[in-house]
Amino acid sequence: MAREVWRRTRRRLRAGPIYRWRYTGRTPERILIAPPDLRLPDPQIALEIYYGRFSLSGHMVETGGQSPFQMQVANTGWMRSLHGFRWLRHLRAANTDLASANARALVSDWISTQGARIGGVAWEPSVTARRIIAWLQHSSVVLQGSELPFYRSFLRSLAVQIRYLRSMAPDMPDGIERLRGRIALAFAALSLPAPATAIRTATRSLAEELDRQVLADGGHFSRNPRVVLELLADLLPLRHTYANQAETPPEALINAIDRLLPALRFFRHQDGSLARFNGMGATMQDRIAAVLRHDDTAGAPLLHAPHSGYERLSIGTTTVIADTGTPPPPDVSGNAHAGCLAFELSSGRHHFIVNAGVDDFGADDFRLLARATACHSTATLNDTSSARFTHSARFNGLLRTPLVGGPRAVPSVRTDRNGTQGFVASHDGYVPRFGLFHERELSLSEGGDLLEGTDRFFRTGGQQALNDGRDHVDLRFHIHPDTRVYRNRDGFLVLAATEGDNWVFSCDGVEPAVEESIFFAGIVGPRRSSQVVLSFRASAIPELTWQLTRIHQSAANGRS
């Protein structure tokens, strides 16, 4: 917390009038190259923007003829998206003189209203980094048909922003935003006339940040699958820009991409969506497809990601992805979840067992709720999360809502054998409060038709839990909202997908209950869903075994 206070103080000083003179200097003469953008555009959105309708971050604002950059909108996500200018890709895709004129008018409006005053959302370092990348990538649509005064004004403003970001980059919040700052500076050094020393400096700083943040198995140290996708959407165009400028990309960049691409495939279900862990919400599948076109690796995805803390079971059309890691460092845990040992199950293009995920554009209260253990397909003890979140208003204002406790050790061992994939993992997140470990064993076999699970609860040394009133367990299996849950004639719960296979849930010793739930990661926002809950006391049932058995569609139709 003290470190973050110091960082913010330095950022305020560097944005003040004492430092502002340092951001002036020589204006570049031209843009040498416009880097590509892998984020897919929609020309129809360009027409909406022309009519003053800006739909950003899940929020629609109609300007009514006003400058969008002078409007006071309460939605901070919308403001950051507006000033980040990624929406320029839609105007570029329209490929019309009208779209170019509109892009030029909006950029000119930003320069006149925000360019001379460093402050507010528009000049947050993370927003500035996104804007620099967007202006460089879509400079062709902005500068098409422009006159010399605007051309010079555009380059002058871009140069000021780059110098400002260069000053701010060391004190940016840790994680993807700091790394994106380094990516933006590397883009700038390659896309504008710059001495060789500037390119070397930007390259070296980028390499250091990549080596620190991208783990050996390709995951990001925040443990958020979305970050893997976001980084690839920036790093692949950067690699292309190095090649186009006949510059040798740093080895750290090449290695990071080579690790990130398999990691993205690791987190992918067969329908293309990413597993909902540690900040992942709804998946933009077109963006994943655009990124994976650059993946030259062959074969099946990895099954074991020990550095990121995840396991994958995949046989036939069945995929299981599980969280077997400790919480990320506090500085990057603002989106992390208390979902240790949670898993997701998909069969073909249908999802059956899921985590609640997050509503990317929803209220902060919903986001905090979605991070609780109860919103994951794992066990909760005494209605308590396996990791704790700080609720201090002062702390949250500085570091969002970081995890301040949780599992310290999550050992995981693969148990693969002929025709079977599995693992055994345990965590100690409940030991400080209740003295109990949780161990989960998952095994996928029979061509992907059988998932067997065993959950164990024990004290240090394997001793049985005490009957002290602090051993209540709720084992939750959240069901995807597109999956129907009903009891068959034999009394077993059936998870039925529309035009897909069915899965039968069975458990000996505890009667499963079906309760209401909520799925936050819907494309259009939260959706009503169901959950299967097994409630018992660990002192009475220290080990519980359950099964999910697939009934193929043809067999299910025959039985009906």
Coordinates of C-alpha atoms in Angstrom, one line a residue:
M1 CA 0.0 0.0 0.0
A2 CA 2.9 2.4 0.8
R3 CA 4.5 1.5 -2.5
E4 CA 1.3 2.4 -4.4
V5 CA 0.9 5.7 -2.5
W6 CA 4.5 6.6 -3.5
R7 CA 3.8 5.7 -7.1
R8 CA 0.7 7.8 -7.3
T9 CA 2.5 10.7 -5.7
R10 CA 5.3 10.5 -8.3
R11 CA 2.7 10.3 -11.1
R12 CA 0.9 13.4 -9.8
L13 CA 4.2 15.3 -9.7
R14 CA 5.1 14.3 -13.2
A15 CA 1.6 15.4 -14.5
G16 CA 2.0 18.8 -12.8
P17 CA 3.2 22.1 -14.3
I18 CA 6.8 21.5 -12.9
Y19 CA 7.3 18.5 -15.2
R20 CA 5.1 19.5 -18.1
W21 CA 7.8 21.4 -19.9
R22 CA 9.7 18.2 -20.3
Y23 CA 7.1 16.7 -22.6
T24 CA 7.7 19.4 -25.2
G25 CA 10.3 18.9 -27.9
R26 CA 10.9 18.2 -31.5
T27 CA 7.9 17.1 -33.6
P28 CA 8.3 14.0 -35.8
E29 CA 8.2 14.7 -39.5
R30 CA 6.0 11.7 -40.4
I31 CA 4.8 8.2 -39.4
L32 CA 7.0 5.6 -41.0
I33 CA 4.6 2.6 -40.6
A34 CA 1.1 1.9 -39.3
P35 CA 1.2 -1.3 -37.3
P36 CA -1.6 -3.9 -37.9
D37 CA -4.5 -4.3 -35.5
L38 CA -5.8 -7.8 -34.7
R39 CA -9.0 -6.6 -33.0
L40 CA -11.7 -7.2 -35.5
P41 CA -13.7 -4.2 -36.7
D42 CA -17.3 -3.6 -37.5
P43 CA -18.1 -1.0 -40.2
Q44 CA -21.6 -0.7 -38.9
I45 CA -20.2 0.8 -35.6
A46 CA -18.5 3.5 -37.7
L47 CA -22.0 4.6 -38.8
E48 CA -23.2 4.7 -35.2
I49 CA -20.2 6.8 -34.2
Y50 CA -21.0 9.2 -37.1
Y51 CA -24.5 9.7 -35.7
G52 CA -23.0 10.4 -32.2
R53 CA -23.8 7.0 -30.6
F54 CA -20.8 5.6 -28.8
S55 CA -21.4 2.1 -27.4
L56 CA -18.3 1.4 -25.3
S57 CA -17.6 -0.9 -22.4
G58 CA -21.2 -2.1 -22.4
H59 CA -22.6 1.4 -22.1
M60 CA -24.3 3.5 -24.7
V61 CA -24.0 7.3 -24.8
E62 CA -25.6 9.6 -27.4
T63 CA -23.8 12.9 -27.7
G64 CA -26.6 14.8 -29.2
G65 CA -24.2 17.0 -31.2
Q66 CA -21.9 17.6 -28.3
S67 CA -18.2 16.8 -28.2
P68 CA -17.9 13.3 -26.5
F69 CA -14.7 14.4 -24.9
Q70 CA -16.4 17.2 -23.0
M71 CA -19.2 15.1 -21.7
Q72 CA -19.2 14.0 -18.0
V73 CA -20.2 10.4 -18.0
A74 CA -20.4 8.5 -14.7
N75 CA -19.3 5.2 -16.3
T76 CA -15.5 5.2 -15.9
G77 CA -15.1 2.2 -18.2
W78 CA -16.9 4.1 -21.0
M79 CA -14.7 7.2 -20.4
R80 CA -11.5 5.1 -20.6
S81 CA -12.6 3.3 -23.8
L82 CA -13.6 6.7 -25.4
H83 CA -10.2 8.2 -24.7
G84 CA -8.4 5.0 -25.6
F85 CA -9.5 5.4 -29.2
R86 CA -9.5 1.7 -30.0
W87 CA -12.9 2.4 -31.8
L88 CA -10.9 4.0 -34.6
R89 CA -10.6 0.5 -36.1
H90 CA -14.3 0.6 -37.0
L91 CA -13.9 3.8 -38.9
R92 CA -10.9 2.4 -40.7
A93 CA -12.9 -0.7 -41.7
A94 CA -15.6 1.5 -43.2
N95 CA -13.1 2.6 -45.8
T96 CA -15.0 5.7 -46.9
D97 CA -14.1 9.4 -47.1
L98 CA -16.9 10.1 -44.6
A99 CA -15.4 7.8 -42.1
S100 CA -11.9 9.3 -42.6
A101 CA -13.3 12.8 -42.2
N102 CA -15.2 11.7 -39.0
A103 CA -12.0 10.1 -37.6
R104 CA -10.0 13.3 -38.3
A105 CA -12.7 15.5 -36.7
L106 CA -12.8 13.4 -33.6
V107 CA -9.0 13.3 -33.2
S108 CA -8.9 17.1 -33.8
D109 CA -11.6 17.5 -31.2
W110 CA -9.6 15.5 -28.6
I111 CA -6.4 17.5 -29.3
S112 CA -8.2 20.8 -28.8
T113 CA -10.2 19.8 -25.7
Q114 CA -7.8 17.4 -23.9
G115 CA -4.4 17.7 -25.5
A116 CA -3.2 20.9 -23.7
R117 CA -4.3 19.8 -20.2
I118 CA -2.6 16.8 -18.7
G119 CA -5.0 15.3 -16.2
G120 CA -8.2 13.3 -15.7
V121 CA -9.1 10.0 -17.2
A122 CA -7.8 11.0 -20.7
W123 CA -4.2 11.1 -19.3
E124 CA -4.2 8.1 -17.1
P125 CA -1.0 6.3 -18.2
S126 CA -2.9 3.1 -19.1
V127 CA -5.4 5.0 -21.3
T128 CA -2.5 7.0 -22.9
A129 CA -0.8 3.8 -23.8
R130 CA -3.9 2.4 -25.5
R131 CA -4.4 5.7 -27.3
I132 CA -0.8 5.9 -28.6
I133 CA -1.2 2.3 -30.0
A134 CA -4.5 3.1 -31.6
W135 CA -3.4 6.4 -33.2
L136 CA -0.4 4.7 -34.7
Q137 CA -2.3 1.6 -35.9
H138 CA -5.0 3.7 -37.5
S139 CA -3.0 6.8 -38.5
S140 CA -3.9 6.1 -42.2
V141 CA -7.6 6.7 -41.7
V142 CA -7.0 9.7 -39.5
L143 CA -4.5 11.4 -41.8
Q144 CA -6.2 10.4 -45.1
G145 CA -6.9 13.7 -47.0
S146 CA -5.7 15.8 -44.1
E147 CA -4.1 19.2 -44.6
L148 CA -0.6 20.1 -43.3
P149 CA -1.8 22.0 -40.1
F150 CA -3.7 19.0 -38.9
Y151 CA -0.9 16.6 -39.9
R152 CA 1.6 18.6 -37.8
S153 CA -0.9 19.0 -34.9
F154 CA -1.5 15.2 -34.8
L155 CA 2.2 14.4 -34.8
R156 CA 2.9 17.1 -32.2
S157 CA 0.2 15.7 -29.8
L158 CA 1.4 12.1 -30.4
A159 CA 5.0 13.1 -29.5
V160 CA 3.8 14.8 -26.2
Q161 CA 1.9 11.7 -25.3
I162 CA 4.9 9.4 -26.0
R163 CA 7.2 11.6 -23.8
Y164 CA 4.6 11.7 -21.1
L165 CA 4.2 7.9 -21.1
R166 CA 7.9 7.4 -21.2
S167 CA 8.1 9.4 -17.9
M168 CA 5.2 7.6 -16.3
A169 CA 5.9 4.0 -17.4
P170 CA 8.2 3.0 -14.5
D171 CA 5.4 4.0 -12.0
M172 CA 2.4 2.5 -13.8
P173 CA 0.4 -0.1 -11.8
D174 CA 2.0 -3.5 -12.0
G175 CA 0.6 -6.1 -14.4
I176 CA -0.7 -5.8 -18.0
E177 CA -1.1 -2.0 -17.9
R178 CA 2.6 -1.5 -17.2
L179 CA 3.5 -4.1 -19.8
R180 CA 1.2 -2.4 -22.3
G181 CA 3.0 0.9 -21.6
R182 CA 6.2 -0.7 -22.7
I183 CA 4.5 -2.1 -25.7
A184 CA 3.2 1.3 -26.7
L185 CA 6.7 2.8 -26.4
A186 CA 8.2 0.1 -28.5
F187 CA 5.5 0.7 -31.2
A188 CA 6.3 4.4 -31.1
A189 CA 10.1 3.9 -31.4
L190 CA 9.5 1.7 -34.5
S191 CA 6.7 3.7 -36.1
L192 CA 8.2 7.2 -35.9
P193 CA 11.6 8.5 -36.9
A194 CA 13.8 7.8 -33.9
P195 CA 17.5 7.3 -33.2
A196 CA 18.8 3.7 -32.8
T197 CA 19.4 4.3 -29.1
A198 CA 15.7 5.0 -28.6
I199 CA 14.8 1.7 -30.3
R200 CA 17.3 -0.2 -28.2
T201 CA 16.1 1.4 -24.9
A202 CA 12.4 0.7 -25.7
T203 CA 13.3 -2.9 -26.7
R204 CA 15.3 -3.5 -23.6
S205 CA 12.6 -2.2 -21.3
L206 CA 10.0 -4.3 -23.1
A207 CA 12.1 -7.4 -22.8
E208 CA 12.7 -7.0 -19.1
E209 CA 8.9 -6.6 -18.5
L210 CA 8.1 -9.6 -20.6
D211 CA 10.6 -11.8 -18.8
R212 CA 9.1 -10.8 -15.5
Q213 CA 5.4 -11.1 -16.3
V214 CA 5.1 -14.0 -18.8
L215 CA 5.6 -17.3 -17.0
A216 CA 7.5 -20.3 -18.3
D217 CA 4.3 -22.2 -19.2
G218 CA 2.9 -19.1 -21.1
G219 CA 0.5 -17.9 -18.4
H220 CA 0.6 -14.4 -17.0
F221 CA 1.6 -13.9 -13.4
S222 CA -1.9 -12.4 -12.7
R223 CA -3.3 -15.8 -13.6
N224 CA -6.1 -14.2 -15.7
P225 CA -6.7 -16.1 -19.0
R226 CA -8.0 -12.8 -20.5
V227 CA -4.6 -11.2 -20.1
V228 CA -3.0 -13.9 -22.3
L229 CA -5.4 -13.0 -25.1
E230 CA -4.9 -9.2 -24.6
L231 CA -1.1 -9.6 -24.7
L232 CA -1.2 -11.6 -27.9
A233 CA -3.4 -9.0 -29.5
D234 CA -0.7 -6.4 -28.9
L235 CA 2.5 -8.5 -29.2
L236 CA 1.8 -10.2 -32.5
P237 CA 1.4 -6.8 -34.3
L238 CA 4.5 -5.6 -32.5
R239 CA 6.5 -8.6 -33.8
H240 CA 5.2 -7.8 -37.3
T241 CA 6.3 -4.2 -36.9
Y242 CA 9.8 -5.2 -36.0
A243 CA 10.0 -7.3 -39.1
N244 CA 8.6 -4.6 -41.4
Q245 CA 11.2 -2.1 -40.1
A246 CA 14.0 -4.6 -40.6
E247 CA 14.7 -4.6 -36.8
T248 CA 15.6 -7.7 -34.9
P249 CA 12.8 -8.3 -32.3
P250 CA 14.1 -9.1 -28.8
E251 CA 14.4 -12.7 -27.9
A252 CA 12.1 -12.1 -25.0
L253 CA 9.3 -11.1 -27.4
I254 CA 9.7 -14.1 -29.6
N255 CA 9.8 -16.4 -26.6
A256 CA 6.8 -14.8 -24.9
I257 CA 4.7 -15.2 -28.0
D258 CA 5.8 -18.8 -28.4
R259 CA 4.7 -19.5 -24.8
L260 CA 1.5 -17.4 -24.9
L261 CA 0.0 -19.1 -27.9
P262 CA -0.1 -22.6 -26.4
A263 CA -1.3 -21.1 -23.2
L264 CA -4.3 -19.5 -25.0
R265 CA -5.1 -22.9 -26.4
F266 CA -4.8 -24.5 -23.0
F267 CA -7.5 -22.2 -21.5
R268 CA -9.8 -22.8 -24.5
H269 CA -12.9 -25.0 -24.5
Q270 CA -13.9 -26.7 -27.8
D271 CA -16.5 -24.0 -28.6
G272 CA -13.7 -21.4 -28.5
S273 CA -14.5 -19.7 -25.2
L274 CA -11.9 -19.3 -22.4
A275 CA -12.3 -20.9 -19.0
R276 CA -13.7 -18.5 -16.4
F277 CA -11.0 -18.1 -13.8
N278 CA -9.5 -15.1 -12.1
G279 CA -11.2 -12.2 -13.9
M280 CA -12.3 -13.9 -17.1
G281 CA -15.8 -13.1 -18.2
A282 CA -17.5 -13.4 -21.6
T283 CA -15.3 -14.5 -24.5
M284 CA -15.0 -12.5 -27.7
Q285 CA -14.4 -15.6 -29.9
D286 CA -13.7 -13.7 -33.1
R287 CA -10.7 -12.1 -31.4
I288 CA -9.4 -15.5 -30.3
A289 CA -9.8 -16.8 -33.9
A290 CA -7.9 -13.7 -35.2
V291 CA -5.1 -14.4 -32.8
L292 CA -4.9 -18.1 -33.3
R293 CA -4.4 -17.7 -37.1
H294 CA -0.9 -16.8 -36.1
D295 CA -0.4 -20.0 -34.1
D296 CA 1.9 -22.4 -36.1
T297 CA 2.1 -25.0 -33.4
A298 CA 0.5 -28.4 -34.1
G299 CA -1.0 -31.0 -31.9
A300 CA -3.2 -30.9 -28.8
P301 CA -2.9 -28.2 -26.1
L302 CA -0.8 -28.7 -23.1
L303 CA -2.4 -30.5 -20.1
H304 CA -0.2 -29.2 -17.3
A305 CA 0.5 -25.5 -16.5
P306 CA 2.4 -25.7 -13.2
H307 CA 3.7 -22.1 -13.2
S308 CA 0.3 -20.6 -13.9
G309 CA -1.4 -23.1 -11.6
Y310 CA -3.9 -24.9 -13.8
E311 CA -4.6 -28.5 -15.0
R312 CA -6.4 -29.7 -18.1
L313 CA -8.1 -33.0 -18.9
S314 CA -9.0 -33.6 -22.5
I315 CA -10.2 -36.9 -24.1
G316 CA -12.3 -36.9 -27.2
T317 CA -14.8 -34.0 -27.1
T318 CA -14.7 -33.6 -23.3
T319 CA -12.6 -30.9 -21.7
V320 CA -12.0 -30.2 -18.0
I321 CA -10.0 -27.2 -16.8
A322 CA -9.2 -26.7 -13.2
D323 CA -7.6 -24.1 -10.9
T324 CA -4.7 -25.5 -8.9
G325 CA -2.7 -22.4 -8.1
T326 CA -2.0 -20.0 -5.3
P327 CA -3.3 -16.4 -5.5
P328 CA -1.2 -14.0 -7.6
P329 CA 0.9 -11.3 -6.0
P330 CA -1.3 -8.6 -4.2
D331 CA -0.3 -5.9 -6.7
V332 CA -2.0 -7.8 -9.6
S333 CA -4.7 -9.6 -7.6
G334 CA -7.4 -6.9 -8.1
N335 CA -9.3 -9.3 -10.4
A336 CA -8.2 -12.6 -8.8
H337 CA -10.8 -15.1 -7.6
A338 CA -11.0 -17.3 -4.5
G339 CA -11.7 -20.3 -6.7
C340 CA -8.9 -22.8 -5.8
L341 CA -9.7 -26.3 -7.0
A342 CA -12.7 -25.1 -9.0
F343 CA -13.2 -26.7 -12.4
E344 CA -15.2 -26.4 -15.6
L345 CA -16.5 -29.2 -17.8
S346 CA -17.5 -28.9 -21.5
S347 CA -18.6 -31.5 -24.0
G348 CA -18.2 -30.6 -27.6
R349 CA -19.5 -27.1 -28.0
H350 CA -21.7 -27.3 -24.9
H351 CA -20.8 -26.2 -21.4
F352 CA -22.1 -28.1 -18.4
I353 CA -20.1 -27.3 -15.2
V354 CA -18.9 -23.7 -15.1
N355 CA -17.7 -21.0 -12.8
A356 CA -19.9 -17.8 -12.6
G357 CA -17.3 -15.7 -14.3
V358 CA -17.5 -11.9 -14.1
D359 CA -19.7 -9.3 -15.7
D360 CA -17.0 -7.1 -17.4
F361 CA -19.2 -4.1 -17.5
G362 CA -21.3 -4.6 -14.4
A363 CA -21.4 -3.0 -11.0
D364 CA -18.4 -3.4 -8.7
D365 CA -20.6 -5.1 -6.1
F366 CA -21.4 -7.9 -8.6
R367 CA -17.7 -8.2 -9.5
L368 CA -16.8 -8.8 -5.8
L369 CA -19.5 -11.3 -5.4
A370 CA -18.4 -13.2 -8.5
R371 CA -14.9 -13.5 -7.0
A372 CA -16.2 -15.4 -3.9
T373 CA -15.6 -19.1 -3.6
A374 CA -19.3 -19.8 -3.6
C375 CA -19.5 -18.6 -7.2
H376 CA -17.1 -21.4 -8.3
S377 CA -17.5 -25.1 -8.8
T378 CA -15.5 -26.1 -5.7
A379 CA -16.0 -26.5 -2.0
T380 CA -16.8 -23.8 0.6
L381 CA -16.3 -24.3 4.3
N382 CA -18.8 -22.6 6.7
D383 CA -20.0 -20.2 4.0
T384 CA -16.5 -18.7 3.8
S385 CA -14.2 -18.1 0.9
S386 CA -10.9 -19.8 0.7
A387 CA -9.2 -16.5 0.2
R388 CA -10.0 -13.1 1.7
F389 CA -10.6 -9.7 0.1
T390 CA -9.8 -6.4 1.7
H391 CA -12.9 -4.3 2.4
S392 CA -11.0 -1.2 3.5
A393 CA -12.2 1.8 1.4
R394 CA -8.7 3.4 1.6
F395 CA -7.0 0.2 0.5
N396 CA -9.5 -0.5 -2.3
G397 CA -9.1 3.0 -3.7
L398 CA -5.4 2.3 -4.2
L399 CA -5.3 -1.4 -5.2
R400 CA -8.9 -2.1 -6.2
T401 CA -9.9 -5.1 -4.0
P402 CA -6.8 -7.4 -3.8
L403 CA -6.7 -10.8 -2.2
V404 CA -5.0 -10.4 1.1
G405 CA -5.1 -14.1 2.1
G406 CA -5.6 -17.5 0.6
P407 CA -3.9 -20.8 -0.1
R408 CA -0.1 -20.7 0.5
A409 CA 0.5 -24.1 -1.0
V410 CA -1.4 -26.0 -3.7
P411 CA 0.5 -29.1 -4.5
S412 CA -0.8 -30.9 -7.7
V413 CA 0.2 -34.3 -9.1
R414 CA -0.8 -35.7 -12.4
T415 CA -2.3 -39.3 -12.3
D416 CA -2.4 -40.0 -16.0
R417 CA -2.4 -43.6 -17.2
N418 CA -3.6 -45.6 -20.2
G419 CA -6.9 -44.2 -21.3
T420 CA -7.2 -42.0 -18.2
Q421 CA -6.2 -38.4 -17.4
G422 CA -6.3 -37.0 -13.9
F423 CA -4.7 -35.1 -11.1
V424 CA -4.8 -34.8 -7.3
A425 CA -4.4 -31.3 -5.8
S426 CA -5.0 -29.8 -2.3
H427 CA -5.0 -26.4 -0.7
D428 CA -4.5 -25.0 2.7
G429 CA -6.7 -21.9 2.4
Y430 CA -9.0 -23.0 5.2
V431 CA -6.3 -24.1 7.6
P432 CA -5.7 -20.7 9.4
R433 CA -9.5 -20.4 10.2
F434 CA -10.8 -23.9 10.4
G435 CA -7.8 -26.2 10.5
L436 CA -8.9 -28.2 7.5
F437 CA -7.2 -29.0 4.1
H438 CA -9.3 -29.5 1.0
E439 CA -8.0 -32.2 -1.5
R440 CA -9.7 -32.8 -4.8
E441 CA -9.0 -35.7 -7.2
L442 CA -10.4 -35.6 -10.7
S443 CA -10.2 -38.4 -13.3
L444 CA -11.5 -38.4 -16.9
S445 CA -11.8 -41.8 -18.6
E446 CA -13.8 -44.1 -21.0
G447 CA -13.1 -41.9 -24.0
G448 CA -14.2 -38.8 -22.2
D449 CA -17.6 -40.2 -21.1
L450 CA -16.8 -40.5 -17.3
L451 CA -15.6 -37.8 -15.0
E452 CA -15.0 -39.1 -11.4
G453 CA -14.3 -36.8 -8.5
T454 CA -13.3 -37.2 -4.9
D455 CA -13.2 -34.4 -2.4
R456 CA -11.4 -35.0 0.9
F457 CA -11.2 -32.8 4.1
F458 CA -8.7 -33.4 6.8
R459 CA -6.5 -31.8 9.4
T460 CA -2.7 -31.7 9.5
G461 CA -1.2 -35.1 9.3
G462 CA -4.4 -36.6 7.7
Q463 CA -6.4 -36.5 10.9
Q464 CA -10.2 -36.5 10.6
A465 CA -12.0 -33.2 11.0
L466 CA -13.4 -32.4 14.5
N467 CA -17.1 -32.2 15.1
D468 CA -16.8 -28.7 16.4
G469 CA -19.4 -26.9 14.4
R470 CA -16.8 -25.5 12.0
D471 CA -16.8 -28.3 9.5
H472 CA -19.8 -27.6 7.3
V473 CA -19.1 -28.2 3.6
D474 CA -21.0 -27.1 0.6
L475 CA -19.7 -28.7 -2.6
R476 CA -21.0 -26.7 -5.5
F477 CA -21.4 -27.5 -9.2
H478 CA -22.6 -24.4 -11.1
I479 CA -24.5 -25.2 -14.3
H480 CA -24.3 -23.2 -17.5
P481 CA -27.6 -21.3 -18.1
D482 CA -28.0 -23.0 -21.5
T483 CA -28.1 -26.4 -19.7
R484 CA -31.3 -27.8 -18.2
V485 CA -31.3 -29.8 -15.0
Y486 CA -33.9 -32.4 -14.2
R487 CA -34.3 -35.8 -12.4
N488 CA -34.7 -38.9 -14.5
R489 CA -36.9 -41.9 -13.7
D490 CA -34.1 -43.4 -11.6
G491 CA -33.9 -40.3 -9.4
F492 CA -30.5 -39.1 -10.8
L493 CA -29.9 -35.5 -11.8
V494 CA -29.5 -35.1 -15.6
L495 CA -27.7 -32.1 -17.1
A496 CA -29.2 -31.7 -20.6
A497 CA -27.9 -29.5 -23.4
T498 CA -30.1 -28.4 -26.2
E499 CA -29.2 -30.6 -29.2
G500 CA -26.3 -32.0 -27.4
D501 CA -25.2 -34.9 -25.1
N502 CA -26.6 -35.3 -21.5
W503 CA -24.5 -35.8 -18.4
V504 CA -25.9 -37.8 -15.4
F505 CA -24.7 -36.7 -11.9
S506 CA -24.5 -39.3 -9.2
C507 CA -23.2 -39.3 -5.6
D508 CA -23.2 -41.9 -2.9
G509 CA -23.8 -40.7 0.7
V510 CA -25.2 -37.2 0.1
E511 CA -28.5 -36.2 -1.7
P512 CA -27.7 -33.5 -4.2
A513 CA -29.9 -30.4 -4.1
V514 CA -30.6 -28.1 -7.0
E515 CA -30.5 -24.4 -6.1
E516 CA -30.7 -21.1 -7.9
S517 CA -27.5 -19.5 -9.1
I518 CA -26.3 -16.7 -11.4
F519 CA -24.0 -16.7 -14.3
F520 CA -22.2 -13.4 -14.6
A521 CA -20.2 -14.1 -17.7
G522 CA -23.1 -13.9 -20.2
I523 CA -22.5 -11.9 -23.4
V524 CA -25.5 -9.6 -22.6
G525 CA -24.8 -9.6 -18.8
P526 CA -25.7 -11.8 -15.9
R527 CA -28.2 -14.7 -16.4
R528 CA -30.2 -16.9 -14.1
S529 CA -28.8 -20.4 -13.8
S530 CA -28.8 -23.4 -11.4
Q531 CA -26.3 -25.2 -9.2
V532 CA -26.0 -28.7 -7.8
V533 CA -25.1 -28.5 -4.1
L534 CA -23.8 -31.3 -1.9
S535 CA -24.0 -30.3 1.8
F536 CA -22.5 -32.3 4.6
R537 CA -20.1 -32.2 7.6
A538 CA -16.5 -33.1 7.1
S539 CA -16.4 -34.8 10.5
A540 CA -19.1 -37.2 9.4
I541 CA -18.0 -37.6 5.7
P542 CA -14.3 -36.9 5.4
E543 CA -14.3 -38.2 1.8
L544 CA -17.0 -37.8 -0.8
T545 CA -17.0 -39.4 -4.3
W546 CA -19.2 -38.2 -7.2
Q547 CA -19.5 -39.0 -10.9
L548 CA -20.6 -37.3 -14.1
T549 CA -21.4 -39.8 -16.8
R550 CA -22.1 -38.8 -20.4
I551 CA -25.1 -40.1 -22.2
H552 CA -24.7 -39.5 -25.9
Q553 CA -27.5 -37.8 -27.7
S554 CA -28.6 -40.9 -29.7
A555 CA -28.8 -43.0 -26.6
A556 CA -30.6 -40.2 -24.7
N557 CA -33.2 -39.9 -27.4
G558 CA -33.7 -43.7 -27.4
R559 CA -34.3 -43.7 -23.6
S560 CA -36.8 -40.8 -23.8

